[in-house]
Amino acid sequence: MTHIITSLCLRDGGCVTVCPVECIVPGKPQDKYPWFYIDPDTCIDCGACVPECPYAAIFPEDEVPSAYVARGGERQSMPVGTPGFTEIYDGVNHDGEPVHLEATRTLKAGEVVDLTPDIAKNYEYFKEGPGYSAAG
């Protein structure tokens, strides 16, 4: 089992800093892989990353919500070109460095979002994407 970083991720990077096995990487290219991703073959399921995320975007794989109820104001990020994700996010990460995401949307209070498709996206990143490692 692994932890999953969901589409609520806005690339803060605090999770990377606390990971004892260095299994969390930023998606590249960012326009296609806008989140951070956890290598399922390396993750030891310690959960150190969970409280470090200011966006509450990280869940144990078996607890990723299929009906996440937004408090309001959270943002979801998707690959550039995803329908409905037209807002630009400009913020700063854990180290004070700028973060610019091209395809986000702001969730309304009470809006219900299925975050479970993000599980497959994490695995796909390491199977097919730049995060793929032949060692796994």
PDB file of N, CA and C in Angstrom, residues 11-80:
ATOM      1  N   ARG A  11       1.546  21.757  -5.344  1.00  0.00           N
ATOM      2  CA  ARG A  11       3.012  21.689  -5.426  1.00  0.00           C
ATOM      3  C   ARG A  11       3.725  22.469  -4.312  1.00  0.00           C
ATOM      4  N   ASP A  12       3.261  22.280  -3.072  1.00  0.00           N
ATOM      5  CA  ASP A  12       3.915  22.935  -1.945  1.00  0.00           C
ATOM      6  C   ASP A  12       5.315  22.376  -1.706  1.00  0.00           C
ATOM      7  N   GLY A  13       5.470  21.069  -1.728  1.00  0.00           N
ATOM      8  CA  GLY A  13       6.781  20.448  -1.582  1.00  0.00           C
ATOM      9  C   GLY A  13       7.205  20.115  -0.167  1.00  0.00           C
ATOM     10  N   GLY A  14       6.421  20.507   0.827  1.00  0.00           N
ATOM     11  CA  GLY A  14       6.763  20.145   2.199  1.00  0.00           C
ATOM     12  C   GLY A  14       6.804  18.643   2.386  1.00  0.00           C
ATOM     13  N   CYS A  15       5.990  17.927   1.637  1.00  0.00           N
ATOM     14  CA  CYS A  15       5.954  16.466   1.709  1.00  0.00           C
ATOM     15  C   CYS A  15       7.296  15.851   1.321  1.00  0.00           C
ATOM     16  N   VAL A  16       7.938  16.450   0.335  1.00  0.00           N
ATOM     17  CA  VAL A  16       9.236  15.953  -0.130  1.00  0.00           C
ATOM     18  C   VAL A  16      10.277  16.075   0.981  1.00  0.00           C
ATOM     19  N   THR A  17      10.247  17.187   1.682  1.00  0.00           N
ATOM     20  CA  THR A  17      11.214  17.482   2.729  1.00  0.00           C
ATOM     21  C   THR A  17      11.174  16.459   3.859  1.00  0.00           C
ATOM     22  N   VAL A  18       9.973  15.995   4.235  1.00  0.00           N
ATOM     23  CA  VAL A  18       9.853  15.095   5.381  1.00  0.00           C
ATOM     24  C   VAL A  18       9.888  13.617   5.029  1.00  0.00           C
ATOM     25  N   CYS A  19       9.833  13.270   3.770  1.00  0.00           N
ATOM     26  CA  CYS A  19       9.801  11.859   3.375  1.00  0.00           C
ATOM     27  C   CYS A  19      11.132  11.181   3.702  1.00  0.00           C
ATOM     28  N   PRO A  20      11.116  10.152   4.563  1.00  0.00           N
ATOM     29  CA  PRO A  20      12.370   9.514   4.950  1.00  0.00           C
ATOM     30  C   PRO A  20      12.984   8.624   3.877  1.00  0.00           C
ATOM     31  N   VAL A  21      12.207   8.259   2.853  1.00  0.00           N
ATOM     32  CA  VAL A  21      12.740   7.390   1.804  1.00  0.00           C
ATOM     33  C   VAL A  21      12.803   8.079   0.439  1.00  0.00           C
ATOM     34  N   GLU A  22      12.564   9.380   0.417  1.00  0.00           N
ATOM     35  CA  GLU A  22      12.673  10.188  -0.806  1.00  0.00           C
ATOM     36  C   GLU A  22      11.878   9.611  -1.970  1.00  0.00           C
ATOM     37  N   CYS A  23      10.618   9.256  -1.685  1.00  0.00           N
ATOM     38  CA  CYS A  23       9.794   8.642  -2.735  1.00  0.00           C
ATOM     39  C   CYS A  23       8.839   9.619  -3.401  1.00  0.00           C
ATOM     40  N   ILE A  24       8.880  10.906  -3.028  1.00  0.00           N
ATOM     41  CA  ILE A  24       7.947  11.895  -3.571  1.00  0.00           C
ATOM     42  C   ILE A  24       8.682  12.805  -4.537  1.00  0.00           C
ATOM     43  N   VAL A  25       8.132  12.923  -5.751  1.00  0.00           N
ATOM     44  CA  VAL A  25       8.772  13.727  -6.783  1.00  0.00           C
ATOM     45  C   VAL A  25       7.758  14.675  -7.423  1.00  0.00           C
ATOM     46  N   PRO A  26       8.235  15.830  -7.893  1.00  0.00           N
ATOM     47  CA  PRO A  26       7.337  16.717  -8.633  1.00  0.00           C
ATOM     48  C   PRO A  26       7.108  16.165 -10.036  1.00  0.00           C
ATOM     49  N   GLY A  27       5.874  16.261 -10.513  1.00  0.00           N
ATOM     50  CA  GLY A  27       5.570  15.794 -11.858  1.00  0.00           C
ATOM     51  C   GLY A  27       6.267  16.632 -12.912  1.00  0.00           C
ATOM     52  N   LYS A  28       6.767  15.957 -13.942  1.00  0.00           N
ATOM     53  CA  LYS A  28       7.424  16.631 -15.059  1.00  0.00           C
ATOM     54  C   LYS A  28       7.020  15.923 -16.341  1.00  0.00           C
ATOM     55  N   PRO A  29       6.688  16.650 -17.381  1.00  0.00           N
ATOM     56  CA  PRO A  29       6.550  18.097 -17.427  1.00  0.00           C
ATOM     57  C   PRO A  29       5.326  18.532 -16.627  1.00  0.00           C
ATOM     58  N   GLN A  30       5.436  19.665 -16.003  1.00  0.00           N
ATOM     59  CA  GLN A  30       4.415  20.147 -15.075  1.00  0.00           C
ATOM     60  C   GLN A  30       3.061  20.335 -15.735  1.00  0.00           C
ATOM     61  N   ASP A  31       3.010  20.720 -17.002  1.00  0.00           N
ATOM     62  CA  ASP A  31       1.714  20.940 -17.649  1.00  0.00           C
ATOM     63  C   ASP A  31       0.934  19.633 -17.813  1.00  0.00           C
ATOM     64  N   LYS A  32       1.646  18.499 -17.902  1.00  0.00           N
ATOM     65  CA  LYS A  32       1.003  17.190 -18.031  1.00  0.00           C
ATOM     66  C   LYS A  32       0.839  16.508 -16.676  1.00  0.00           C
ATOM     67  N   TYR A  33       1.774  16.741 -15.762  1.00  0.00           N
ATOM     68  CA  TYR A  33       1.784  16.125 -14.434  1.00  0.00           C
ATOM     69  C   TYR A  33       1.890  17.226 -13.384  1.00  0.00           C
ATOM     70  N   PRO A  34       0.775  17.892 -13.043  1.00  0.00           N
ATOM     71  CA  PRO A  34       0.834  19.086 -12.207  1.00  0.00           C
ATOM     72  C   PRO A  34       1.047  18.856 -10.710  1.00  0.00           C
ATOM     73  N   TRP A  35       0.951  17.624 -10.235  1.00  0.00           N
ATOM     74  CA  TRP A  35       1.062  17.364  -8.801  1.00  0.00           C
ATOM     75  C   TRP A  35       2.440  16.843  -8.457  1.00  0.00           C
ATOM     76  N   PHE A  36       2.605  16.528  -7.169  1.00  0.00           N
ATOM     77  CA  PHE A  36       3.709  15.684  -6.730  1.00  0.00           C
ATOM     78  C   PHE A  36       3.180  14.254  -6.750  1.00  0.00           C
ATOM     79  N   TYR A  37       4.077  13.298  -6.912  1.00  0.00           N
ATOM     80  CA  TYR A  37       3.691  11.897  -7.033  1.00  0.00           C
ATOM     81  C   TYR A  37       4.528  11.053  -6.091  1.00  0.00           C
ATOM     82  N   ILE A  38       3.913  10.004  -5.529  1.00  0.00           N
ATOM     83  CA  ILE A  38       4.576   9.111  -4.587  1.00  0.00           C
ATOM     84  C   ILE A  38       4.863   7.792  -5.280  1.00  0.00           C
ATOM     85  N   ASP A  39       6.146   7.398  -5.300  1.00  0.00           N
ATOM     86  CA  ASP A  39       6.554   6.139  -5.916  1.00  0.00           C
ATOM     87  C   ASP A  39       6.020   4.984  -5.062  1.00  0.00           C
ATOM     88  N   PRO A  40       5.066   4.209  -5.590  1.00  0.00           N
ATOM     89  CA  PRO A  40       4.459   3.150  -4.787  1.00  0.00           C
ATOM     90  C   PRO A  40       5.432   2.031  -4.432  1.00  0.00           C
ATOM     91  N   ASP A  41       6.494   1.869  -5.199  1.00  0.00           N
ATOM     92  CA  ASP A  41       7.463   0.816  -4.910  1.00  0.00           C
ATOM     93  C   ASP A  41       8.446   1.221  -3.819  1.00  0.00           C
ATOM     94  N   THR A  42       8.515   2.512  -3.514  1.00  0.00           N
ATOM     95  CA  THR A  42       9.464   3.010  -2.518  1.00  0.00           C
ATOM     96  C   THR A  42       8.778   3.448  -1.228  1.00  0.00           C
ATOM     97  N   CYS A  43       7.531   3.886  -1.323  1.00  0.00           N
ATOM     98  CA  CYS A  43       6.787   4.387  -0.158  1.00  0.00           C
ATOM     99  C   CYS A  43       6.711   3.310   0.924  1.00  0.00           C
ATOM    100  N   ILE A  44       7.034   3.688   2.163  1.00  0.00           N
ATOM    101  CA  ILE A  44       6.951   2.752   3.287  1.00  0.00           C
ATOM    102  C   ILE A  44       5.680   2.975   4.104  1.00  0.00           C
ATOM    103  N   ASP A  45       4.788   3.812   3.606  1.00  0.00           N
ATOM    104  CA  ASP A  45       3.481   4.042   4.219  1.00  0.00           C
ATOM    105  C   ASP A  45       3.601   4.593   5.637  1.00  0.00           C
ATOM    106  N   CYS A  46       4.602   5.445   5.858  1.00  0.00           N
ATOM    107  CA  CYS A  46       4.818   5.994   7.203  1.00  0.00           C
ATOM    108  C   CYS A  46       3.867   7.143   7.522  1.00  0.00           C
ATOM    109  N   GLY A  47       3.366   7.829   6.495  1.00  0.00           N
ATOM    110  CA  GLY A  47       2.416   8.915   6.696  1.00  0.00           C
ATOM    111  C   GLY A  47       3.018  10.242   7.093  1.00  0.00           C
ATOM    112  N   ALA A  48       4.346  10.361   7.092  1.00  0.00           N
ATOM    113  CA  ALA A  48       4.987  11.623   7.485  1.00  0.00           C
ATOM    114  C   ALA A  48       4.565  12.781   6.586  1.00  0.00           C
ATOM    115  N   CYS A  49       4.220  12.501   5.361  1.00  0.00           N
ATOM    116  CA  CYS A  49       3.854  13.538   4.401  1.00  0.00           C
ATOM    117  C   CYS A  49       2.478  14.137   4.659  1.00  0.00           C
ATOM    118  N   VAL A  50       1.585  13.365   5.245  1.00  0.00           N
ATOM    119  CA  VAL A  50       0.188  13.784   5.386  1.00  0.00           C
ATOM    120  C   VAL A  50       0.036  15.099   6.156  1.00  0.00           C
ATOM    121  N   PRO A  51       0.576  15.211   7.382  1.00  0.00           N
ATOM    122  CA  PRO A  51       0.375  16.468   8.110  1.00  0.00           C
ATOM    123  C   PRO A  51       1.178  17.632   7.540  1.00  0.00           C
ATOM    124  N   GLU A  52       2.133  17.340   6.689  1.00  0.00           N
ATOM    125  CA  GLU A  52       2.982  18.378   6.111  1.00  0.00           C
ATOM    126  C   GLU A  52       2.310  19.109   4.959  1.00  0.00           C
ATOM    127  N   CYS A  53       1.263  18.522   4.388  1.00  0.00           N
ATOM    128  CA  CYS A  53       0.592  19.118   3.226  1.00  0.00           C
ATOM    129  C   CYS A  53      -0.406  20.179   3.672  1.00  0.00           C
ATOM    130  N   PRO A  54      -0.187  21.444   3.296  1.00  0.00           N
ATOM    131  CA  PRO A  54      -1.121  22.499   3.700  1.00  0.00           C
ATOM    132  C   PRO A  54      -2.464  22.419   2.975  1.00  0.00           C
ATOM    133  N   TYR A  55      -2.566  21.577   1.943  1.00  0.00           N
ATOM    134  CA  TYR A  55      -3.793  21.469   1.164  1.00  0.00           C
ATOM    135  C   TYR A  55      -4.592  20.208   1.486  1.00  0.00           C
ATOM    136  N   ALA A  56      -4.094  19.407   2.444  1.00  0.00           N
ATOM    137  CA  ALA A  56      -4.758  18.145   2.812  1.00  0.00           C
ATOM    138  C   ALA A  56      -5.017  17.294   1.574  1.00  0.00           C
ATOM    139  N   ALA A  57      -4.000  17.206   0.720  1.00  0.00           N
ATOM    140  CA  ALA A  57      -4.129  16.511  -0.560  1.00  0.00           C
ATOM    141  C   ALA A  57      -3.651  15.066  -0.532  1.00  0.00           C
ATOM    142  N   ILE A  58      -3.102  14.605   0.597  1.00  0.00           N
ATOM    143  CA  ILE A  58      -2.482  13.280   0.661  1.00  0.00           C
ATOM    144  C   ILE A  58      -3.314  12.356   1.546  1.00  0.00           C
ATOM    145  N   PHE A  59      -3.564  11.152   1.017  1.00  0.00           N
ATOM    146  CA  PHE A  59      -4.364  10.158   1.721  1.00  0.00           C
ATOM    147  C   PHE A  59      -3.718   8.787   1.597  1.00  0.00           C
ATOM    148  N   PRO A  60      -3.910   7.901   2.590  1.00  0.00           N
ATOM    149  CA  PRO A  60      -3.570   6.495   2.365  1.00  0.00           C
ATOM    150  C   PRO A  60      -4.401   6.021   1.174  1.00  0.00           C
ATOM    151  N   GLU A  61      -3.839   5.166   0.356  1.00  0.00           N
ATOM    152  CA  GLU A  61      -4.520   4.751  -0.874  1.00  0.00           C
ATOM    153  C   GLU A  61      -5.944   4.261  -0.621  1.00  0.00           C
ATOM    154  N   ASP A  62      -6.152   3.485   0.423  1.00  0.00           N
ATOM    155  CA  ASP A  62      -7.482   2.942   0.674  1.00  0.00           C
ATOM    156  C   ASP A  62      -8.428   3.941   1.344  1.00  0.00           C
ATOM    157  N   GLU A  63      -7.964   5.180   1.554  1.00  0.00           N
ATOM    158  CA  GLU A  63      -8.815   6.213   2.142  1.00  0.00           C
ATOM    159  C   GLU A  63      -9.025   7.425   1.229  1.00  0.00           C
ATOM    160  N   VAL A  64      -8.573   7.330  -0.019  1.00  0.00           N
ATOM    161  CA  VAL A  64      -8.807   8.431  -0.960  1.00  0.00           C
ATOM    162  C   VAL A  64     -10.319   8.548  -1.144  1.00  0.00           C
ATOM    163  N   PRO A  65     -10.881   9.725  -0.861  1.00  0.00           N
ATOM    164  CA  PRO A  65     -12.342   9.844  -0.875  1.00  0.00           C
ATOM    165  C   PRO A  65     -12.970   9.809  -2.264  1.00  0.00           C
ATOM    166  N   SER A  66     -14.042   9.038  -2.349  1.00  0.00           N
ATOM    167  CA  SER A  66     -14.827   9.025  -3.590  1.00  0.00           C
ATOM    168  C   SER A  66     -15.871  10.132  -3.548  1.00  0.00           C
ATOM    169  N   ALA A  67     -16.059  10.714  -2.362  1.00  0.00           N
ATOM    170  CA  ALA A  67     -17.021  11.809  -2.207  1.00  0.00           C
ATOM    171  C   ALA A  67     -16.417  12.847  -1.254  1.00  0.00           C
ATOM    172  N   TYR A  68     -15.370  13.505  -1.732  1.00  0.00           N
ATOM    173  CA  TYR A  68     -14.728  14.562  -0.942  1.00  0.00           C
ATOM    174  C   TYR A  68     -15.648  15.769  -0.930  1.00  0.00           C
ATOM    175  N   VAL A  69     -15.986  16.246   0.261  1.00  0.00           N
ATOM    176  CA  VAL A  69     -16.869  17.401   0.387  1.00  0.00           C
ATOM    177  C   VAL A  69     -16.006  18.633   0.659  1.00  0.00           C
ATOM    178  N   ALA A  70     -16.023  19.563  -0.276  1.00  0.00           N
ATOM    179  CA  ALA A  70     -15.184  20.767  -0.177  1.00  0.00           C
ATOM    180  C   ALA A  70     -15.677  21.698   0.921  1.00  0.00           C
ATOM    181  N   ARG A  71     -14.729  22.273   1.624  1.00  0.00           N
ATOM    182  CA  ARG A  71     -15.047  23.316   2.602  1.00  0.00           C
ATOM    183  C   ARG A  71     -15.310  24.628   1.873  1.00  0.00           C
ATOM    184  N   GLY A  72     -14.752  24.721   0.675  1.00  0.00           N
ATOM    185  CA  GLY A  72     -14.862  25.940  -0.136  1.00  0.00           C
ATOM    186  C   GLY A  72     -13.529  26.645  -0.195  1.00  0.00           C
ATOM    187  N   GLY A  73     -13.093  26.958  -1.393  1.00  0.00           N
ATOM    188  CA  GLY A  73     -11.831  27.651  -1.584  1.00  0.00           C
ATOM    189  C   GLY A  73     -10.670  26.743  -1.936  1.00  0.00           C
ATOM    190  N   GLU A  74     -10.813  25.428  -1.738  1.00  0.00           N
ATOM    191  CA  GLU A  74      -9.745  24.528  -2.163  1.00  0.00           C
ATOM    192  C   GLU A  74      -9.631  24.591  -3.679  1.00  0.00           C
ATOM    193  N   ARG A  75      -8.461  24.259  -4.151  1.00  0.00           N
ATOM    194  CA  ARG A  75      -8.263  24.195  -5.599  1.00  0.00           C
ATOM    195  C   ARG A  75      -7.913  22.775  -6.002  1.00  0.00           C
ATOM    196  N   GLN A  76      -8.376  22.432  -7.173  1.00  0.00           N
ATOM    197  CA  GLN A  76      -7.989  21.188  -7.830  1.00  0.00           C
ATOM    198  C   GLN A  76      -7.142  21.569  -9.021  1.00  0.00           C
ATOM    199  N   SER A  77      -6.128  20.776  -9.277  1.00  0.00           N
ATOM    200  CA  SER A  77      -5.238  21.014 -10.407  1.00  0.00           C
ATOM    201  C   SER A  77      -5.267  19.801 -11.329  1.00  0.00           C
ATOM    202  N   MET A  78      -5.266  20.052 -12.619  1.00  0.00           N
ATOM    203  CA  MET A  78      -5.285  18.979 -13.612  1.00  0.00           C
ATOM    204  C   MET A  78      -4.307  19.323 -14.732  1.00  0.00           C
ATOM    205  N   PRO A  79      -4.028  18.359 -15.607  1.00  0.00           N
ATOM    206  CA  PRO A  79      -3.183  18.670 -16.754  1.00  0.00           C
ATOM    207  C   PRO A  79      -3.784  19.785 -17.604  1.00  0.00           C
ATOM    208  N   VAL A  80      -2.938  20.574 -18.205  1.00  0.00           N
ATOM    209  CA  VAL A  80      -3.380  21.650 -19.091  1.00  0.00           C
ATOM    210  C   VAL A  80      -4.273  21.063 -20.175  1.00  0.00           C
TER     211      VAL A  80
END
